[in-house]
Amino acid sequence: MLINCFWKRVVRIFSLLVLITLVAAAPALGAQSKRTARISETELQAELMAFAERFASYLYQGLQDYERQPEALKMRPQVQKDVVTSSMSAMTIAADPKPERALLDMVALVTLGRMIYETHWLPRYGENFRPVVRSYSKGEREIWELSAKVLD
């Protein structure tokens, strides 16, 4: 019950952040398309699809490393669910027909995922969650590098 309430709050915060990001970035994205773009929509979509695959593999590796921890059995179903959900979400986001919007959603997904593990799970259950935090952090660095090609 407590976990369900937590995830409902996370989804609400995530939705709000995505909305704020879209509203704030919409003028910049429109202006970017009028100027000479540093990356085409097709290239951006291809990069997002490739990132989603890499991100899923980072998460899977983080899950494997987590499962080697002595206390992993306790929270294993939750971590497995998070890894599968995040991987599926990344693939769904990458397939969005509007790659600029997909990029913002991907940034939000990966950044919020890292923040949740780093600020909620890590303090609560200890260093066992460090491999998953590292996986999200690696993905976060990559997605922000990709966003630098599009966003000002």
PDB file of C-alpha atoms in Angstrom:
ATOM      1  CA  MET A   1       0.000   0.000   0.000  1.00  0.00           C
ATOM      2  CA  LEU A   2       2.760   2.420   0.952  1.00  0.00           C
ATOM      3  CA  ILE A   3       4.714   1.598  -2.212  1.00  0.00           C
ATOM      4  CA  ASN A   4       1.603   2.136  -4.365  1.00  0.00           C
ATOM      5  CA  CYS A   5       1.058   5.590  -2.828  1.00  0.00           C
ATOM      6  CA  PHE A   6       4.700   6.424  -3.416  1.00  0.00           C
ATOM      7  CA  TRP A   7       4.505   5.430  -7.098  1.00  0.00           C
ATOM      8  CA  LYS A   8       1.278   7.372  -7.580  1.00  0.00           C
ATOM      9  CA  ARG A   9       3.071  10.475  -6.284  1.00  0.00           C
ATOM     10  CA  VAL A  10       6.053   9.753  -8.511  1.00  0.00           C
ATOM     11  CA  VAL A  11       3.802   9.451 -11.573  1.00  0.00           C
ATOM     12  CA  ARG A  12       2.071  12.735 -10.703  1.00  0.00           C
ATOM     13  CA  ILE A  13       5.396  14.519 -10.240  1.00  0.00           C
ATOM     14  CA  PHE A  14       6.738  12.978 -13.437  1.00  0.00           C
ATOM     15  CA  SER A  15       3.673  14.098 -15.399  1.00  0.00           C
ATOM     16  CA  LEU A  16       3.939  17.602 -13.999  1.00  0.00           C
ATOM     17  CA  LEU A  17       7.654  17.836 -14.824  1.00  0.00           C
ATOM     18  CA  VAL A  18       7.094  16.602 -18.367  1.00  0.00           C
ATOM     19  CA  LEU A  19       4.312  19.132 -18.862  1.00  0.00           C
ATOM     20  CA  ILE A  20       6.437  21.977 -17.485  1.00  0.00           C
ATOM     21  CA  THR A  21       9.393  20.893 -19.617  1.00  0.00           C
ATOM     22  CA  LEU A  22       7.264  20.712 -22.762  1.00  0.00           C
ATOM     23  CA  VAL A  23       5.727  24.122 -22.164  1.00  0.00           C
ATOM     24  CA  ALA A  24       9.105  25.679 -21.426  1.00  0.00           C
ATOM     25  CA  ALA A  25      10.889  23.993 -24.334  1.00  0.00           C
ATOM     26  CA  ALA A  26       8.180  24.370 -26.983  1.00  0.00           C
ATOM     27  CA  PRO A  27       9.284  27.843 -28.168  1.00  0.00           C
ATOM     28  CA  ALA A  28      12.935  26.758 -28.261  1.00  0.00           C
ATOM     29  CA  LEU A  29      12.113  23.602 -30.200  1.00  0.00           C
ATOM     30  CA  GLY A  30      10.091  25.575 -32.728  1.00  0.00           C
ATOM     31  CA  ALA A  31      12.881  28.109 -33.105  1.00  0.00           C
ATOM     32  CA  GLN A  32      15.407  25.300 -33.499  1.00  0.00           C
ATOM     33  CA  SER A  33      13.521  23.867 -36.470  1.00  0.00           C
ATOM     34  CA  LYS A  34      13.473  27.293 -38.200  1.00  0.00           C
ATOM     35  CA  ARG A  35      17.230  27.600 -37.810  1.00  0.00           C
ATOM     36  CA  THR A  36      19.747  25.165 -39.183  1.00  0.00           C
ATOM     37  CA  ALA A  37      19.267  22.144 -36.945  1.00  0.00           C
ATOM     38  CA  ARG A  38      22.317  20.396 -35.569  1.00  0.00           C
ATOM     39  CA  ILE A  39      20.538  17.064 -35.987  1.00  0.00           C
ATOM     40  CA  SER A  40      17.574  16.076 -38.169  1.00  0.00           C
ATOM     41  CA  GLU A  41      14.361  14.558 -36.800  1.00  0.00           C
ATOM     42  CA  THR A  42      15.221  11.237 -38.435  1.00  0.00           C
ATOM     43  CA  GLU A  43      18.690  11.213 -36.890  1.00  0.00           C
ATOM     44  CA  LEU A  44      17.241  12.161 -33.499  1.00  0.00           C
ATOM     45  CA  GLN A  45      14.702   9.341 -33.662  1.00  0.00           C
ATOM     46  CA  ALA A  46      17.432   6.855 -34.612  1.00  0.00           C
ATOM     47  CA  GLU A  47      19.604   8.083 -31.745  1.00  0.00           C
ATOM     48  CA  LEU A  48      16.690   7.784 -29.319  1.00  0.00           C
ATOM     49  CA  MET A  49      15.960   4.230 -30.442  1.00  0.00           C
ATOM     50  CA  ALA A  50      19.618   3.276 -30.040  1.00  0.00           C
ATOM     51  CA  PHE A  51      19.718   4.961 -26.637  1.00  0.00           C
ATOM     52  CA  ALA A  52      16.602   3.087 -25.473  1.00  0.00           C
ATOM     53  CA  GLU A  53      18.280  -0.221 -26.318  1.00  0.00           C
ATOM     54  CA  ARG A  54      21.497   0.744 -24.522  1.00  0.00           C
ATOM     55  CA  PHE A  55      19.558   2.065 -21.534  1.00  0.00           C
ATOM     56  CA  ALA A  56      17.631  -1.209 -21.240  1.00  0.00           C
ATOM     57  CA  SER A  57      20.922  -3.111 -21.249  1.00  0.00           C
ATOM     58  CA  TYR A  58      22.360  -0.775 -18.567  1.00  0.00           C
ATOM     59  CA  LEU A  59      19.312  -1.412 -16.404  1.00  0.00           C
ATOM     60  CA  TYR A  60      19.503  -5.153 -16.932  1.00  0.00           C
ATOM     61  CA  GLN A  61      23.182  -5.116 -15.963  1.00  0.00           C
ATOM     62  CA  GLY A  62      22.314  -3.052 -12.884  1.00  0.00           C
ATOM     63  CA  LEU A  63      19.639  -5.608 -11.988  1.00  0.00           C
ATOM     64  CA  GLN A  64      22.124  -8.470 -12.339  1.00  0.00           C
ATOM     65  CA  ASP A  65      24.652  -6.646 -10.166  1.00  0.00           C
ATOM     66  CA  TYR A  66      21.913  -5.858  -7.626  1.00  0.00           C
ATOM     67  CA  GLU A  67      20.859  -9.508  -7.469  1.00  0.00           C
ATOM     68  CA  ARG A  68      24.397 -10.484  -6.437  1.00  0.00           C
ATOM     69  CA  GLN A  69      24.014  -8.395  -3.270  1.00  0.00           C
ATOM     70  CA  PRO A  70      23.396 -10.248   0.004  1.00  0.00           C
ATOM     71  CA  GLU A  71      20.064  -8.518   0.750  1.00  0.00           C
ATOM     72  CA  ALA A  72      18.731  -8.623  -2.822  1.00  0.00           C
ATOM     73  CA  LEU A  73      15.980 -11.159  -2.191  1.00  0.00           C
ATOM     74  CA  LYS A  74      14.069  -8.691  -0.050  1.00  0.00           C
ATOM     75  CA  MET A  75      13.397  -6.099  -2.770  1.00  0.00           C
ATOM     76  CA  ARG A  76      14.109  -8.163  -5.882  1.00  0.00           C
ATOM     77  CA  PRO A  77      10.522  -8.150  -7.247  1.00  0.00           C
ATOM     78  CA  GLN A  78      10.319  -4.357  -6.914  1.00  0.00           C
ATOM     79  CA  VAL A  79      13.654  -3.788  -8.676  1.00  0.00           C
ATOM     80  CA  GLN A  80      12.748  -6.263 -11.430  1.00  0.00           C
ATOM     81  CA  LYS A  81       9.427  -4.489 -11.951  1.00  0.00           C
ATOM     82  CA  ASP A  82      11.161  -1.093 -12.104  1.00  0.00           C
ATOM     83  CA  VAL A  83      13.744  -2.327 -14.617  1.00  0.00           C
ATOM     84  CA  VAL A  84      11.119  -3.865 -16.893  1.00  0.00           C
ATOM     85  CA  THR A  85       8.819  -0.839 -16.623  1.00  0.00           C
ATOM     86  CA  SER A  86      11.619   1.650 -17.279  1.00  0.00           C
ATOM     87  CA  SER A  87      12.915  -0.379 -20.226  1.00  0.00           C
ATOM     88  CA  MET A  88       9.450  -0.642 -21.766  1.00  0.00           C
ATOM     89  CA  SER A  89       8.843   3.058 -21.178  1.00  0.00           C
ATOM     90  CA  ALA A  90      12.127   3.961 -22.860  1.00  0.00           C
ATOM     91  CA  MET A  91      11.235   1.875 -25.934  1.00  0.00           C
ATOM     92  CA  THR A  92       7.750   3.393 -26.086  1.00  0.00           C
ATOM     93  CA  ILE A  93       9.102   6.914 -25.736  1.00  0.00           C
ATOM     94  CA  ALA A  94      11.737   6.348 -28.434  1.00  0.00           C
ATOM     95  CA  ALA A  95       9.011   5.236 -30.871  1.00  0.00           C
ATOM     96  CA  ASP A  96       7.088   8.507 -30.482  1.00  0.00           C
ATOM     97  CA  PRO A  97       6.448  10.114 -33.894  1.00  0.00           C
ATOM     98  CA  LYS A  98       7.657  13.474 -32.521  1.00  0.00           C
ATOM     99  CA  PRO A  99      11.335  12.927 -31.655  1.00  0.00           C
ATOM    100  CA  GLU A 100      11.743  16.322 -29.950  1.00  0.00           C
ATOM    101  CA  ARG A 101       8.933  15.482 -27.546  1.00  0.00           C
ATOM    102  CA  ALA A 102      10.342  11.982 -27.106  1.00  0.00           C
ATOM    103  CA  LEU A 103      13.723  13.432 -26.181  1.00  0.00           C
ATOM    104  CA  LEU A 104      12.196  15.516 -23.389  1.00  0.00           C
ATOM    105  CA  ASP A 105      10.211  12.532 -22.118  1.00  0.00           C
ATOM    106  CA  MET A 106      13.337  10.363 -22.180  1.00  0.00           C
ATOM    107  CA  VAL A 107      15.326  12.954 -20.228  1.00  0.00           C
ATOM    108  CA  ALA A 108      12.535  13.062 -17.634  1.00  0.00           C
ATOM    109  CA  LEU A 109      12.257   9.247 -17.430  1.00  0.00           C
ATOM    110  CA  VAL A 110      15.961   8.631 -16.947  1.00  0.00           C
ATOM    111  CA  THR A 111      16.620  11.585 -14.640  1.00  0.00           C
ATOM    112  CA  LEU A 112      13.627  10.851 -12.420  1.00  0.00           C
ATOM    113  CA  GLY A 113      14.532   7.152 -12.314  1.00  0.00           C
ATOM    114  CA  ARG A 114      17.998   8.000 -11.061  1.00  0.00           C
ATOM    115  CA  MET A 115      16.601  10.488  -8.547  1.00  0.00           C
ATOM    116  CA  ILE A 116      14.112   7.939  -7.174  1.00  0.00           C
ATOM    117  CA  TYR A 117      16.780   5.304  -6.612  1.00  0.00           C
ATOM    118  CA  GLU A 118      19.317   7.774  -5.301  1.00  0.00           C
ATOM    119  CA  THR A 119      17.057   9.734  -2.935  1.00  0.00           C
ATOM    120  CA  HIS A 120      14.446   7.129  -1.949  1.00  0.00           C
ATOM    121  CA  TRP A 121      15.702   3.555  -2.257  1.00  0.00           C
ATOM    122  CA  LEU A 122      19.392   4.076  -1.499  1.00  0.00           C
ATOM    123  CA  PRO A 123      18.872   5.848   1.861  1.00  0.00           C
ATOM    124  CA  ARG A 124      16.096   3.456   2.829  1.00  0.00           C
ATOM    125  CA  TYR A 125      17.711   0.127   1.931  1.00  0.00           C
ATOM    126  CA  GLY A 126      21.407   0.944   1.691  1.00  0.00           C
ATOM    127  CA  GLU A 127      24.214   0.417  -0.742  1.00  0.00           C
ATOM    128  CA  ASN A 128      22.598  -2.677  -2.263  1.00  0.00           C
ATOM    129  CA  PHE A 129      20.862  -0.307  -4.663  1.00  0.00           C
ATOM    130  CA  ARG A 130      24.108   1.332  -5.857  1.00  0.00           C
ATOM    131  CA  PRO A 131      24.349  -0.828  -9.046  1.00  0.00           C
ATOM    132  CA  VAL A 132      20.909   0.333 -10.162  1.00  0.00           C
ATOM    133  CA  VAL A 133      21.776   3.963  -9.385  1.00  0.00           C
ATOM    134  CA  ARG A 134      24.938   3.585 -11.499  1.00  0.00           C
ATOM    135  CA  SER A 135      22.862   2.205 -14.385  1.00  0.00           C
ATOM    136  CA  TYR A 136      20.488   5.148 -14.296  1.00  0.00           C
ATOM    137  CA  SER A 137      23.411   7.589 -13.937  1.00  0.00           C
ATOM    138  CA  LYS A 138      25.135   6.164 -17.009  1.00  0.00           C
ATOM    139  CA  GLY A 139      21.920   6.511 -18.999  1.00  0.00           C
ATOM    140  CA  GLU A 140      21.365  10.007 -17.647  1.00  0.00           C
ATOM    141  CA  ARG A 141      24.800  11.190 -18.817  1.00  0.00           C
ATOM    142  CA  GLU A 142      24.136   9.802 -22.298  1.00  0.00           C
ATOM    143  CA  ILE A 143      20.651  11.255 -22.691  1.00  0.00           C
ATOM    144  CA  TRP A 144      21.824  14.716 -21.605  1.00  0.00           C
ATOM    145  CA  GLU A 145      24.666  14.496 -24.156  1.00  0.00           C
ATOM    146  CA  LEU A 146      22.110  13.668 -26.837  1.00  0.00           C
ATOM    147  CA  SER A 147      19.846  16.512 -25.724  1.00  0.00           C
ATOM    148  CA  ALA A 148      22.766  18.947 -26.076  1.00  0.00           C
ATOM    149  CA  LYS A 149      22.629  18.282 -29.836  1.00  0.00           C
ATOM    150  CA  VAL A 150      19.049  19.575 -29.953  1.00  0.00           C
ATOM    151  CA  LEU A 151      18.375  21.914 -27.048  1.00  0.00           C
ATOM    152  CA  ASP A 152      19.994  25.292 -26.442  1.00  0.00           C
TER     153      ASP A 152
END
